[in-house]
Amino acid sequence: SDRFYVIRSGSVDVTQAGRLLRTETAGDFFGEIALLRDVPRTASVTATTDTELLALDRADFLRAVSGVHESRVAAEEVVSRRLGV
């Protein structure tokens, strides 16, 4: 896991073990769990339409999130919600 992605346009399906977890569209994001927890990807993401992504590499993402307490808290809340913890 080396990138964080933001969907600029289009849509993707997020699956785990073949089960659809959610559909993400413009403005949504993925990749944060693996970067914040330093673990392998927890799900697969597949474009369902023509999709344009913006990407931040690991170092830039972690610097941006870790640099502001509120950002780190918000990121951890997303991770906890997505992992169901």
Tab-separated table of N, CA and C in Angstrom:
chain	number	residue	atom	x	y	z
A	1	SER	N	0.851	-1.180	0.000
A	1	SER	CA	0.000	0.000	0.000
A	1	SER	C	0.892	1.236	0.000
A	2	ASP	N	0.748	2.006	-1.051
A	2	ASP	CA	1.645	3.145	-1.171
A	2	ASP	C	0.949	4.420	-1.616
A	3	ARG	N	-0.390	4.385	-1.744
A	3	ARG	CA	-1.096	5.580	-2.205
A	3	ARG	C	-2.481	5.710	-1.565
A	4	PHE	N	-2.901	6.963	-1.453
A	4	PHE	CA	-4.252	7.329	-1.026
A	4	PHE	C	-4.930	7.913	-2.257
A	5	TYR	N	-6.171	7.524	-2.499
A	5	TYR	CA	-6.868	7.950	-3.708
A	5	TYR	C	-8.139	8.722	-3.384
A	6	VAL	N	-8.388	9.760	-4.171
A	6	VAL	CA	-9.641	10.515	-4.129
A	6	VAL	C	-10.269	10.376	-5.503
A	7	ILE	N	-11.561	10.070	-5.535
A	7	ILE	CA	-12.253	9.917	-6.817
A	7	ILE	C	-12.657	11.299	-7.321
A	8	ARG	N	-12.098	11.667	-8.450
A	8	ARG	CA	-12.434	12.957	-9.060
A	8	ARG	C	-13.734	12.846	-9.861
A	9	SER	N	-13.877	11.743	-10.574
A	9	SER	CA	-15.120	11.485	-11.315
A	9	SER	C	-15.256	9.981	-11.506
A	10	GLY	N	-16.493	9.557	-11.726
A	10	GLY	CA	-16.753	8.137	-11.931
A	10	GLY	C	-17.189	7.449	-10.659
A	11	SER	N	-17.138	6.118	-10.685
A	11	SER	CA	-17.529	5.356	-9.499
A	11	SER	C	-16.750	4.049	-9.446
A	12	VAL	N	-16.603	3.550	-8.221
A	12	VAL	CA	-15.898	2.301	-7.982
A	12	VAL	C	-16.700	1.463	-7.003
A	13	ASP	N	-16.530	0.159	-7.095
A	13	ASP	CA	-17.078	-0.756	-6.099
A	13	ASP	C	-15.947	-1.189	-5.187
A	14	VAL	N	-16.238	-1.212	-3.895
A	14	VAL	CA	-15.287	-1.676	-2.901
A	14	VAL	C	-15.785	-3.038	-2.426
A	15	THR	N	-14.957	-4.060	-2.611
A	15	THR	CA	-15.357	-5.418	-2.260
A	15	THR	C	-14.325	-6.060	-1.334
A	16	GLN	N	-14.814	-7.063	-0.614
A	16	GLN	CA	-13.941	-7.848	0.247
A	16	GLN	C	-14.407	-9.292	0.163
A	17	ALA	N	-13.517	-10.166	-0.244
A	17	ALA	CA	-13.841	-11.586	-0.411
A	17	ALA	C	-15.059	-11.763	-1.312
A	18	GLY	N	-15.140	-10.941	-2.361
A	18	GLY	CA	-16.225	-11.052	-3.321
A	18	GLY	C	-17.538	-10.414	-2.894
A	19	ARG	N	-17.592	-9.836	-1.705
A	19	ARG	CA	-18.821	-9.212	-1.189
A	19	ARG	C	-18.721	-7.699	-1.347
A	20	LEU	N	-19.764	-7.092	-1.927
A	20	LEU	CA	-19.789	-5.644	-2.111
A	20	LEU	C	-19.960	-4.959	-0.762
A	21	LEU	N	-18.995	-4.104	-0.425
A	21	LEU	CA	-19.078	-3.341	0.824
A	21	LEU	C	-19.760	-2.005	0.605
A	22	ARG	N	-19.407	-1.350	-0.501
A	22	ARG	CA	-20.000	-0.043	-0.795
A	22	ARG	C	-19.596	0.375	-2.206
A	23	THR	N	-20.301	1.356	-2.720
A	23	THR	CA	-19.956	2.006	-3.977
A	23	THR	C	-19.527	3.422	-3.643
A	24	GLU	N	-18.415	3.832	-4.196
A	24	GLU	CA	-17.870	5.171	-3.954
A	24	GLU	C	-17.951	5.976	-5.249
A	25	THR	N	-18.169	7.286	-5.117
A	25	THR	CA	-18.285	8.177	-6.272
A	25	THR	C	-17.452	9.437	-6.037
A	26	ALA	N	-17.578	10.399	-6.932
A	26	ALA	CA	-16.783	11.628	-6.881
A	26	ALA	C	-16.779	12.224	-5.474
A	27	GLY	N	-15.577	12.544	-5.005
A	27	GLY	CA	-15.403	13.125	-3.679
A	27	GLY	C	-15.097	12.097	-2.602
A	28	ASP	N	-15.386	10.824	-2.871
A	28	ASP	CA	-15.063	9.765	-1.921
A	28	ASP	C	-13.588	9.398	-2.066
A	29	PHE	N	-13.097	8.577	-1.158
A	29	PHE	CA	-11.678	8.247	-1.142
A	29	PHE	C	-11.473	6.829	-0.633
A	30	PHE	N	-10.260	6.317	-0.878
A	30	PHE	CA	-9.904	4.991	-0.375
A	30	PHE	C	-8.389	4.868	-0.288
A	31	GLY	N	-7.939	3.880	0.458
A	31	GLY	CA	-6.519	3.628	0.625
A	31	GLY	C	-5.967	4.065	1.961
A	32	GLU	N	-6.780	4.733	2.767
A	32	GLU	CA	-6.292	5.293	4.024
A	32	GLU	C	-5.982	4.236	5.083
A	33	ILE	N	-6.733	3.146	5.091
A	33	ILE	CA	-6.535	2.139	6.132
A	33	ILE	C	-5.130	1.547	6.057
A	34	ALA	N	-4.738	1.112	4.887
A	34	ALA	CA	-3.419	0.496	4.720
A	34	ALA	C	-2.298	1.472	5.060
A	35	LEU	N	-2.485	2.732	4.730
A	35	LEU	CA	-1.446	3.724	5.002
A	35	LEU	C	-1.365	4.075	6.481
A	36	LEU	N	-2.501	4.263	7.118
A	36	LEU	CA	-2.501	4.651	8.530
A	36	LEU	C	-2.125	3.509	9.460
A	37	ARG	N	-2.518	2.299	9.094
A	37	ARG	CA	-2.262	1.146	9.965
A	37	ARG	C	-1.054	0.324	9.520
A	38	ASP	N	-0.454	0.688	8.388
A	38	ASP	CA	0.700	-0.030	7.833
A	38	ASP	C	0.404	-1.524	7.698
A	39	VAL	N	-0.708	-1.813	7.028
A	39	VAL	CA	-1.153	-3.184	6.778
A	39	VAL	C	-1.427	-3.346	5.284
A	40	PRO	N	-1.537	-4.590	4.813
A	40	PRO	CA	-1.927	-4.787	3.408
A	40	PRO	C	-3.341	-4.224	3.179
A	41	ARG	N	-3.662	-3.976	1.946
A	41	ARG	CA	-5.006	-3.487	1.607
A	41	ARG	C	-6.065	-4.396	2.217
A	42	THR	N	-7.143	-3.800	2.708
A	42	THR	CA	-8.203	-4.569	3.367
A	42	THR	C	-9.364	-4.884	2.437
A	43	ALA	N	-9.355	-4.298	1.225
A	43	ALA	CA	-10.447	-4.515	0.271
A	43	ALA	C	-9.910	-4.296	-1.140
A	44	SER	N	-10.717	-4.695	-2.099
A	44	SER	CA	-10.396	-4.457	-3.508
A	44	SER	C	-11.283	-3.353	-4.033
A	45	VAL	N	-10.753	-2.542	-4.922
A	45	VAL	CA	-11.507	-1.438	-5.511
A	45	VAL	C	-11.478	-1.612	-7.018
A	46	THR	N	-12.669	-1.616	-7.628
A	46	THR	CA	-12.795	-1.830	-9.065
A	46	THR	C	-13.652	-0.721	-9.665
A	47	ALA	N	-13.131	-0.060	-10.698
A	47	ALA	CA	-13.902	0.985	-11.373
A	47	ALA	C	-15.117	0.364	-12.054
A	48	THR	N	-16.266	0.988	-11.888
A	48	THR	CA	-17.498	0.512	-12.529
A	48	THR	C	-17.916	1.424	-13.677
A	49	THR	N	-17.268	2.572	-13.783
A	49	THR	CA	-17.454	3.495	-14.903
A	49	THR	C	-16.083	4.071	-15.220
A	50	ASP	N	-15.983	4.864	-16.286
A	50	ASP	CA	-14.743	5.600	-16.512
A	50	ASP	C	-14.511	6.446	-15.266
A	51	THR	N	-13.345	6.309	-14.674
A	51	THR	CA	-13.073	6.938	-13.388
A	51	THR	C	-11.748	7.668	-13.431
A	52	GLU	N	-11.733	8.877	-12.888
A	52	GLU	CA	-10.500	9.640	-12.758
A	52	GLU	C	-10.177	9.755	-11.277
A	53	LEU	N	-8.940	9.392	-10.925
A	53	LEU	CA	-8.499	9.413	-9.535
A	53	LEU	C	-7.399	10.432	-9.340
A	54	LEU	N	-7.360	11.012	-8.158
A	54	LEU	CA	-6.225	11.809	-7.713
A	54	LEU	C	-5.504	10.964	-6.680
A	55	ALA	N	-4.182	11.027	-6.653
A	55	ALA	CA	-3.433	10.167	-5.744
A	55	ALA	C	-2.389	10.956	-4.963
A	56	LEU	N	-2.216	10.540	-3.708
A	56	LEU	CA	-1.140	11.050	-2.866
A	56	LEU	C	-0.269	9.863	-2.487
A	57	ASP	N	1.026	10.005	-2.593
A	57	ASP	CA	1.867	8.896	-2.167
A	57	ASP	C	1.870	8.820	-0.641
A	58	ARG	N	2.354	7.720	-0.143
A	58	ARG	CA	2.315	7.427	1.295
A	58	ARG	C	2.890	8.564	2.143
A	59	ALA	N	4.087	9.016	1.802
A	59	ALA	CA	4.748	10.051	2.611
A	59	ALA	C	3.941	11.340	2.646
A	60	ASP	N	3.435	11.782	1.489
A	60	ASP	CA	2.646	13.013	1.440
A	60	ASP	C	1.345	12.872	2.220
A	61	PHE	N	0.685	11.715	2.075
A	61	PHE	CA	-0.561	11.489	2.808
A	61	PHE	C	-0.320	11.515	4.314
A	62	LEU	N	0.669	10.762	4.768
A	62	LEU	CA	0.935	10.699	6.208
A	62	LEU	C	1.366	12.052	6.758
A	63	ARG	N	2.138	12.795	6.004
A	63	ARG	CA	2.547	14.135	6.429
A	63	ARG	C	1.326	15.049	6.552
A	64	ALA	N	0.419	14.981	5.590
A	64	ALA	CA	-0.772	15.833	5.619
A	64	ALA	C	-1.694	15.470	6.777
A	65	VAL	N	-1.884	14.189	6.999
A	65	VAL	CA	-2.806	13.745	8.050
A	65	VAL	C	-2.193	13.916	9.433
A	66	SER	N	-0.934	13.598	9.572
A	66	SER	CA	-0.290	13.640	10.883
A	66	SER	C	0.027	15.065	11.330
A	67	GLY	N	0.119	15.979	10.385
A	67	GLY	CA	0.507	17.345	10.715
A	67	GLY	C	-0.535	18.143	11.469
A	68	VAL	N	-1.793	17.723	11.421
A	68	VAL	CA	-2.876	18.455	12.091
A	68	VAL	C	-3.675	17.457	12.917
A	69	HIS	N	-3.777	17.728	14.205
A	69	HIS	CA	-4.459	16.799	15.119
A	69	HIS	C	-5.868	16.448	14.635
A	70	GLU	N	-6.628	17.435	14.206
A	70	GLU	CA	-7.998	17.200	13.764
A	70	GLU	C	-8.046	16.278	12.546
A	71	SER	N	-7.069	16.416	11.665
A	71	SER	CA	-7.011	15.544	10.484
A	71	SER	C	-6.746	14.106	10.894
A	72	ARG	N	-5.840	13.922	11.819
A	72	ARG	CA	-5.515	12.562	12.283
A	72	ARG	C	-6.729	11.930	12.953
A	73	VAL	N	-7.442	12.687	13.778
A	73	VAL	CA	-8.639	12.174	14.452
A	73	VAL	C	-9.699	11.800	13.423
A	74	ALA	N	-9.927	12.673	12.445
A	74	ALA	CA	-10.923	12.390	11.407
A	74	ALA	C	-10.545	11.152	10.614
A	75	ALA	N	-9.272	11.019	10.273
A	75	ALA	CA	-8.819	9.848	9.512
A	75	ALA	C	-9.012	8.572	10.326
A	76	GLU	N	-8.688	8.597	11.591
A	76	GLU	CA	-8.859	7.412	12.444
A	76	GLU	C	-10.335	7.051	12.607
A	77	GLU	N	-11.209	8.053	12.638
A	77	GLU	CA	-12.651	7.784	12.720
A	77	GLU	C	-13.138	7.066	11.470
A	78	VAL	N	-12.648	7.479	10.300
A	78	VAL	CA	-13.011	6.802	9.052
A	78	VAL	C	-12.527	5.361	9.077
A	79	VAL	N	-11.290	5.153	9.501
A	79	VAL	CA	-10.726	3.807	9.558
A	79	VAL	C	-11.566	2.938	10.506
A	80	SER	N	-11.866	3.432	11.671
A	80	SER	CA	-12.661	2.660	12.639
A	80	SER	C	-14.040	2.316	12.084
A	81	ARG	N	-14.677	3.275	11.426
A	81	ARG	CA	-16.007	3.033	10.853
A	81	ARG	C	-15.931	1.986	9.758
A	82	ARG	N	-14.940	2.086	8.894
A	82	ARG	CA	-14.835	1.141	7.778
A	82	ARG	C	-14.438	-0.256	8.232
A	83	LEU	N	-13.672	-0.327	9.314
A	83	LEU	CA	-13.283	-1.639	9.835
A	83	LEU	C	-14.320	-2.207	10.805
A	84	GLY	N	-15.291	-1.374	11.175
A	84	GLY	CA	-16.337	-1.818	12.079
A	84	GLY	C	-15.849	-1.990	13.513
A	85	VAL	N	-14.877	-1.164	13.898
A	85	VAL	CA	-14.350	-1.246	15.266
A	85	VAL	C	-14.918	-0.169	16.132
